[in-house]
Coordinates of C-alpha atoms in Angstrom, one line a residue:
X1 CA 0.0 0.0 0.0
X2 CA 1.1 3.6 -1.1
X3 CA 1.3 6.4 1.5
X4 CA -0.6 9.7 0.5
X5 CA 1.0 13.2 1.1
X6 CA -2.3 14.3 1.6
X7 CA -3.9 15.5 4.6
X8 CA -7.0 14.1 4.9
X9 CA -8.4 16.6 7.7
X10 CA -8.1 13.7 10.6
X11 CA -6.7 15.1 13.8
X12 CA -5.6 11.2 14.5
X13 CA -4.0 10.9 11.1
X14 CA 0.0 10.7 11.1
X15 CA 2.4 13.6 10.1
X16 CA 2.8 13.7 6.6
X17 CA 5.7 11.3 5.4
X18 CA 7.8 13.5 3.4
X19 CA 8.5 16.1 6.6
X20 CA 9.4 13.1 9.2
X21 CA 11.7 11.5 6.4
X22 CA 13.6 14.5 5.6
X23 CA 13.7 15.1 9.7
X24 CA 15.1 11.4 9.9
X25 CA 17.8 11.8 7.3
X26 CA 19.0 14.9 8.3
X27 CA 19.5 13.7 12.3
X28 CA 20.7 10.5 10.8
X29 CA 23.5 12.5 8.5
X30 CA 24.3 14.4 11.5
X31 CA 24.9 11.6 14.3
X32 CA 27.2 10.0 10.8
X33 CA 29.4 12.9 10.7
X34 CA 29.6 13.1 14.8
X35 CA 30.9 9.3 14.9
X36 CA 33.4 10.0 11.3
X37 CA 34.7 12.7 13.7
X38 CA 35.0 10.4 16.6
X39 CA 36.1 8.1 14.6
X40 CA 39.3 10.1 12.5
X41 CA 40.2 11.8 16.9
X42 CA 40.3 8.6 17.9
X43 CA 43.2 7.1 15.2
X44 CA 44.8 10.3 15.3
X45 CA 45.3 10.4 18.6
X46 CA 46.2 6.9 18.9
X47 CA 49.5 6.1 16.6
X48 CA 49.5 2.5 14.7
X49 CA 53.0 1.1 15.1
X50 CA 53.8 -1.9 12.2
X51 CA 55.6 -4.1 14.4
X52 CA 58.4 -6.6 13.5
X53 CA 58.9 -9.5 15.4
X54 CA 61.9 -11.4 15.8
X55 CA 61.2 -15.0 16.0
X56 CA 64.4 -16.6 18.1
X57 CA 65.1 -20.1 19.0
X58 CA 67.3 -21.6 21.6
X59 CA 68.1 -25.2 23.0
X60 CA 67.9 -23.5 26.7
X61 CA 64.6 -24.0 28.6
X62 CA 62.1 -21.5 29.4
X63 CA 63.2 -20.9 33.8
X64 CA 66.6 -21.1 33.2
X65 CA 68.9 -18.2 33.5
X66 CA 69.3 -18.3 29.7
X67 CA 65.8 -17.5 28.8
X68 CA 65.4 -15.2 32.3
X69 CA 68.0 -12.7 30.4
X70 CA 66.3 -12.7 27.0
X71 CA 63.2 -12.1 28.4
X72 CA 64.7 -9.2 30.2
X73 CA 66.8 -8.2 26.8
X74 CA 63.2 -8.5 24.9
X75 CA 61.8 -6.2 27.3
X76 CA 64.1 -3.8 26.7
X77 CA 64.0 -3.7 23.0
X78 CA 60.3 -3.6 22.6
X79 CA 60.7 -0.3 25.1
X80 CA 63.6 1.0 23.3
X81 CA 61.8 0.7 19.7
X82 CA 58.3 2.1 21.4
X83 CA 56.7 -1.2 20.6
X84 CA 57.8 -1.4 16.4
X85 CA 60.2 -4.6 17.0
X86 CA 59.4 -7.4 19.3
X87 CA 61.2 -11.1 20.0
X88 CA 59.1 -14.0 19.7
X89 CA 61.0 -17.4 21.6
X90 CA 60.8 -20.4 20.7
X91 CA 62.7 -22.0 23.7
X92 CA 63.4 -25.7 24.7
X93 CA 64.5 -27.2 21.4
X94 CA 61.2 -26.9 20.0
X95 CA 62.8 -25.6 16.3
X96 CA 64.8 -29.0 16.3
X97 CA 68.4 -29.0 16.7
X98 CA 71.3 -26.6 15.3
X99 CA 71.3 -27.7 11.8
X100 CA 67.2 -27.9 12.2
X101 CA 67.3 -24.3 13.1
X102 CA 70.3 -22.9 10.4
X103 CA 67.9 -24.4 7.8
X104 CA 65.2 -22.3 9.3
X105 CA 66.9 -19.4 9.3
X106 CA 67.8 -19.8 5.5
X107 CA 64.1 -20.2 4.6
X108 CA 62.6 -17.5 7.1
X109 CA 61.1 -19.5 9.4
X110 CA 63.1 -18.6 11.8
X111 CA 65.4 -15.1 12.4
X112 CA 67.5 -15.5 15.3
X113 CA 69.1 -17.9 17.2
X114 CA 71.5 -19.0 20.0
X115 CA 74.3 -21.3 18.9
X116 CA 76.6 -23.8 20.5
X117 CA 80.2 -24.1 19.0
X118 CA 78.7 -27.1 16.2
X119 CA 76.3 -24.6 15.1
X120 CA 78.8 -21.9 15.0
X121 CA 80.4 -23.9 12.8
X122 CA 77.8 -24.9 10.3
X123 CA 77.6 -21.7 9.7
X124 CA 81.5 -20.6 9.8
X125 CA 84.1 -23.5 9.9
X126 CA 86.7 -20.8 11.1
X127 CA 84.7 -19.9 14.3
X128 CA 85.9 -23.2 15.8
X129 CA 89.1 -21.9 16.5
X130 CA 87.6 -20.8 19.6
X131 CA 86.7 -24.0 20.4
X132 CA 90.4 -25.5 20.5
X133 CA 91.2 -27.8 23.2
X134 CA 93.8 -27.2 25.7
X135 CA 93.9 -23.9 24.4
X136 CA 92.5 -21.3 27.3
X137 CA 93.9 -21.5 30.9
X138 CA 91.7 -19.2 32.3
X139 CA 88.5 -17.1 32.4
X140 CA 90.7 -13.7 31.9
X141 CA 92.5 -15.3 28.4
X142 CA 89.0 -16.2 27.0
X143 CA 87.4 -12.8 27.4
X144 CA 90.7 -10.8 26.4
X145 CA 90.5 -12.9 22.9
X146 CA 87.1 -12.5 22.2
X147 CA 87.3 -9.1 23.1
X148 CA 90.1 -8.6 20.5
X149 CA 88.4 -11.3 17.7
X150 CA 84.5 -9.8 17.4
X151 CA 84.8 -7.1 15.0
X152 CA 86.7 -9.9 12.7
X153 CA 84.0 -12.8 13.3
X154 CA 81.1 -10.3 12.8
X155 CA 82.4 -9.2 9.6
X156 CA 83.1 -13.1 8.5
X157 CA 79.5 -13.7 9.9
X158 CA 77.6 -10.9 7.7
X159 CA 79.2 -12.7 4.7
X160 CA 77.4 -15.3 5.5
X161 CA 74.6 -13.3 6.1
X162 CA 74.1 -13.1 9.4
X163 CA 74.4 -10.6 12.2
X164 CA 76.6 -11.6 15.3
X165 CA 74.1 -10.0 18.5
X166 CA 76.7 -11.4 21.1
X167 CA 79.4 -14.2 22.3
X168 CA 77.7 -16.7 24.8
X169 CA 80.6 -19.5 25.7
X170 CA 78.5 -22.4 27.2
X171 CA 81.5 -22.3 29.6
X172 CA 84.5 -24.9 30.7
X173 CA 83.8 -28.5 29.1
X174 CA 84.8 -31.6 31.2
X175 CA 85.2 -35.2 30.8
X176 CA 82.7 -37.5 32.5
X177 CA 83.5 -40.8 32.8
X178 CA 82.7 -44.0 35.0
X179 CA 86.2 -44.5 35.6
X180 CA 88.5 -41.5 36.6
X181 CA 90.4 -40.2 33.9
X182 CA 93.9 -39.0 35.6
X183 CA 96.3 -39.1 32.5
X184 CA 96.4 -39.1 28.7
X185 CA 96.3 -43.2 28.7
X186 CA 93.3 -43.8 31.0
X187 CA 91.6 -42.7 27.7
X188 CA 92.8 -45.0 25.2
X189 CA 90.7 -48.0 26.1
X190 CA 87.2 -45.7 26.9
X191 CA 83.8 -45.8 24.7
X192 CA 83.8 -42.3 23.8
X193 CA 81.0 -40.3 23.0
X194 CA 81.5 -37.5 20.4
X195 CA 78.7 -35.1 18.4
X196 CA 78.2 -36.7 15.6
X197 CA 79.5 -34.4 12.6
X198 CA 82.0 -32.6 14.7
X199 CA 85.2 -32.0 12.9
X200 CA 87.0 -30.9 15.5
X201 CA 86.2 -33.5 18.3
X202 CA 86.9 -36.0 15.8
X203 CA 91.0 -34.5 15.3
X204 CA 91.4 -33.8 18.9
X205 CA 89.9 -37.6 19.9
X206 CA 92.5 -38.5 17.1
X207 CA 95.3 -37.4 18.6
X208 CA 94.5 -39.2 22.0
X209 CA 94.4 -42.5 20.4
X210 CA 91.0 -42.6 20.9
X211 CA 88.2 -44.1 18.7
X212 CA 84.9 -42.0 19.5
X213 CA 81.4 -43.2 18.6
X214 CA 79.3 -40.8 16.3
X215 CA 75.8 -39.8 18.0
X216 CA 73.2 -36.8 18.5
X217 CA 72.9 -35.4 22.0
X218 CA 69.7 -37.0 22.4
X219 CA 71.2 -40.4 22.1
X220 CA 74.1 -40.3 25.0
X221 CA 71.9 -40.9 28.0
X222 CA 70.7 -44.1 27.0
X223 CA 73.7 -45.3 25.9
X224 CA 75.0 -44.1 28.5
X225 CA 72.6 -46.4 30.5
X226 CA 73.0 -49.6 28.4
X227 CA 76.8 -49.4 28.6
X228 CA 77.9 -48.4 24.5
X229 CA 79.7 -45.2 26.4
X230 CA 81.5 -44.9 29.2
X231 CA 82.9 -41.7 29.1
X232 CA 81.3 -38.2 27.6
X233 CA 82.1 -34.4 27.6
X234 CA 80.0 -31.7 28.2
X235 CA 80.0 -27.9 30.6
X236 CA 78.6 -29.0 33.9
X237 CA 75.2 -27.0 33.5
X238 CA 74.8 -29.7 29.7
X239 CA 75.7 -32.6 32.4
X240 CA 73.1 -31.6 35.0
X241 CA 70.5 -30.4 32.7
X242 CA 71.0 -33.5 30.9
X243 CA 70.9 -35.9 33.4
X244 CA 74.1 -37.4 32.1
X245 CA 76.4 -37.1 35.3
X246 CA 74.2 -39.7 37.0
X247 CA 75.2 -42.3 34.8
X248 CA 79.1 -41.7 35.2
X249 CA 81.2 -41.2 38.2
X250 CA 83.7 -38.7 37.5
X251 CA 84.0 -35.5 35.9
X252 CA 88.0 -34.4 35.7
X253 CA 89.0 -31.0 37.2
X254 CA 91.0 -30.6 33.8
X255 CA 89.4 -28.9 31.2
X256 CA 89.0 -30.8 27.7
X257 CA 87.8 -26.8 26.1
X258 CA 86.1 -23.7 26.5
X259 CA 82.8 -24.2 24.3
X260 CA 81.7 -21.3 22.5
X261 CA 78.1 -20.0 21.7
X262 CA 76.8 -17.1 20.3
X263 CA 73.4 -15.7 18.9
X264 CA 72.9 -15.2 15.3
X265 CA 70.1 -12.8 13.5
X266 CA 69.6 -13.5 9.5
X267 CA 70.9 -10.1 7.5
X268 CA 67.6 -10.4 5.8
X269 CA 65.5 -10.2 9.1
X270 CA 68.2 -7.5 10.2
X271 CA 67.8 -4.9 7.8
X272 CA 64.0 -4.9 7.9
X273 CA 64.2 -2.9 10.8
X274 CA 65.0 1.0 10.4
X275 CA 68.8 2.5 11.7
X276 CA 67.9 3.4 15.0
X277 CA 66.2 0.0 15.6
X278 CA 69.0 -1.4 14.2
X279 CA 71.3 0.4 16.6
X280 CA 69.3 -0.5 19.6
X281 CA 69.4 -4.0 19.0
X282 CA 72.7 -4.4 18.7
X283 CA 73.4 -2.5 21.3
X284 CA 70.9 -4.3 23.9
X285 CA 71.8 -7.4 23.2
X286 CA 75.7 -7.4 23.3
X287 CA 75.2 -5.3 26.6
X288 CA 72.5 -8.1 28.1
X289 CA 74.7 -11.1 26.3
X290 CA 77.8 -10.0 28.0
X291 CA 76.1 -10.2 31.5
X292 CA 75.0 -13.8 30.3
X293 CA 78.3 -15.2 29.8
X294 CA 79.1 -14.8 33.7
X295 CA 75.9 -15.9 34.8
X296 CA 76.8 -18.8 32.6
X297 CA 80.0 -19.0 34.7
X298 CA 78.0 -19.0 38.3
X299 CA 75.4 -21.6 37.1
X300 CA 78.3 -23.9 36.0
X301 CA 80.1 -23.6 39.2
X302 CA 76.4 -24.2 41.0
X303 CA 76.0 -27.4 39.1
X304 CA 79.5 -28.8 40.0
X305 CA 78.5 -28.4 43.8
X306 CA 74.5 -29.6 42.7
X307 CA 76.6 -33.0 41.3
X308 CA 79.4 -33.3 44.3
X309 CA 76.2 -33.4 46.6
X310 CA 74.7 -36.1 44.5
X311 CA 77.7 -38.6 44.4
X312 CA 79.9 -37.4 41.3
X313 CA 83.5 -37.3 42.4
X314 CA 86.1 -34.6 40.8
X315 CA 89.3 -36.0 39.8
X316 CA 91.8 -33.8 40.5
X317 CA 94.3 -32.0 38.2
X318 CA 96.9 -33.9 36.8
X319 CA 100.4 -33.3 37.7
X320 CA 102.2 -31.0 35.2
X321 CA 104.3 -33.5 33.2
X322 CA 101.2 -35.8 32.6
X323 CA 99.0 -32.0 32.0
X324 CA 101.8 -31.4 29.6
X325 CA 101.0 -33.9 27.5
X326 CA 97.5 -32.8 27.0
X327 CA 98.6 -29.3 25.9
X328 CA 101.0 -31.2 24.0
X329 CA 97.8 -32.9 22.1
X330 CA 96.4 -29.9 21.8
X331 CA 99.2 -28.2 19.4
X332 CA 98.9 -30.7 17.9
X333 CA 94.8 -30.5 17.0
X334 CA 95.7 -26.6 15.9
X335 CA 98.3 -27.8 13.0
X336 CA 95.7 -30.7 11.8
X337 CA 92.7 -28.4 11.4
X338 CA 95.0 -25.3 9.7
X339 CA 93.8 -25.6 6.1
X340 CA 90.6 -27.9 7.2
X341 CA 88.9 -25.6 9.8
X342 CA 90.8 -22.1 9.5
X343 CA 93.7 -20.8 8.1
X344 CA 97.3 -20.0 9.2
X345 CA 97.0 -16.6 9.7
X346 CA 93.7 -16.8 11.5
X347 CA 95.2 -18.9 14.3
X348 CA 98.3 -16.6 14.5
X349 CA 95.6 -13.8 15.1
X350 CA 94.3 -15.8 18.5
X351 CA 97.7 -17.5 19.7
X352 CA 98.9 -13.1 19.0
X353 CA 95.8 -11.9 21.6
X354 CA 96.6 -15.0 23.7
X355 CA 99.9 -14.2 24.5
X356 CA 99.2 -10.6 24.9
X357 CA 97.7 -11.6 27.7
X358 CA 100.3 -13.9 29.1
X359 CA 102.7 -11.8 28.9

């Protein structure tokens, strides 16, 4: 039925149509405009950030003093960037292992990581000159070389195309046996586990007439527990995180190496981010990583005293002709991975800083 716009006379009839629609559209245009305006203050006073997220993985579990400082490191990023970059962790092994996580990395998947020596290496054979055996003495020596060798491994490291955030050593690296090892024989006759893949493990175990057997991390404990090794190495926070010392008896006072570490971030991911976000990365994290390497330290010393408590004995340090003989092993590791591993001159450039320090 049609509506008339004619007044018919009737006190009861309605208003005529054409009035109360124009009324309706013209307080309906008006309450439009009123929320546009609302609408345009609000964004305006409310500023959109496009934020970039840095998706990280580590092998360290969420609690432990690890993840505790990139949380804190996170934090402060997201503050200094006003919200436009962000970490996103993926903690706990989740991303597989190393070579899981380099592959990754190459694809996108992932854009930052924390890296073990093996890794490291993967990525840049040379880095594993850090990793010599028998070749630090002391805390002092380490941190003097790596002082003097990070503007060179960055560079070598953006070649690659990746950033180098910060050193984190996982710290002194012991054997653990079920039999104390006191001298360079005691380990002639051992099952020896080594990570499989690990070309510089394999020279050193060469050189002390020992025949290792090849296998992933996650295989040691039970072989460990069935008996096909005897004897491992590891930092004591690996051991007790692991579980490993309580299959063995000893750990040795002497130290096999210092393991190095470090976190990586993909170029690609890297220069996503403007200058000054840029800048405060960097920044943040070597400040934040650098406090990590001697919390690293403390928790290592905590779990030697954790693993005394719970039965592991500590075999004390050799006596310096028998000591000798493992420094004497380890010269001889440097000359078999020159050429394989890193060059000449690059190990010239760390036995230089070295005995800057000795001296």
């Amino acid at each position: 039925m049609f509506f008339s716009n004619r007044n018919d006379g009737n006190a009861n009839s309605p208003a005529p149509r054409t009035k109360r629609t124009r009324f309706l559209c013209v307080a309906c245009g008006i309450l439009a405009s009123l929320l546009f305006a609302l609408v345009m203050w609000t964004v305006e006073a409310t500023p959109v950030h496009a934020q970039t997220f840095i998706k990280l993985s580590t092998l360290a579990p969420e609690g432990s003093s690890w993840m505790n400082r990139m949380n804190e490191l996170a934090a402060e990023v997201e503050k200094a960037t006003n919200g436009e970059v962000a970490f996103k962790f993926y903690p706990g092994g989740v991303s597989g292992d190393e070579i899981d996580v380099i592959r990754k990395m190459r694809i996108g998947q992932v854009h930052a990581a924390g890296f073990t020596g093996v890794g490291l290496g993967e990525i840049l054979p040379e880095v594993r000159v850090l990793d010599l055996p028998f070749l630090f003495e002391n805390d002092r020596e380490i941190e003097h070389v790596y002082d003097r060798m990070t503007d060179y491994f960055s560079e070598q490291f953006e070649k690659e195309g990746y950033i180098l955030l910060g050193w984190v050593p996982v710290g002194w690296v012991h054997f653990f046996s079920q039999k104390p090892i006191e001298q360079v024989g005691d380990l002639h006759d051992k099952k020896a586990w080594m990570w499989e893949g690990d070309p510089l493990v394999q020279e050193t175990y060469k050189h002390l007439d020992v025949t290792p057997l090849p296998m992933s991390v996650t295989d040691v404990l039970l072989s460990l527990q069935t008996g096909m090794l005897d004897t491992i190495y590891s930092s004591p926070v690996g051991a007790l995180a692991l579980q490993w010392y309580t299959k063995v008896g000893y750990m040795s006072e002497l130290s096999m190496a210092n393991a190095t570490g470090g976190v990586l971030m993909s170029k690609r991911q890297f220069r996503k981010l403007s200058v000054p976000h840029q800048k405060a990365v960097r920044e943040i994290s070597a400040r934040h990583l650098k406090k990590l390497v001697q919390q690293v330290q403390k928790d290592n010393d905590k779990a030697i005293e954790v693993m005394k408590k719970n039965g592991l004995k500590v075999v004390p340090m050799p006596l310096d002709a028998e000591r000798q003989k493992f420094f004497e092993v380890g010269e001889k590791v440097r000359k078999g991975l020159v050429g394989k591993l890193f060059d000449q001159k690059l190990l010239d450039m760390v036995l230089g800083h070295l005995n800057e320090i000795r001296s």
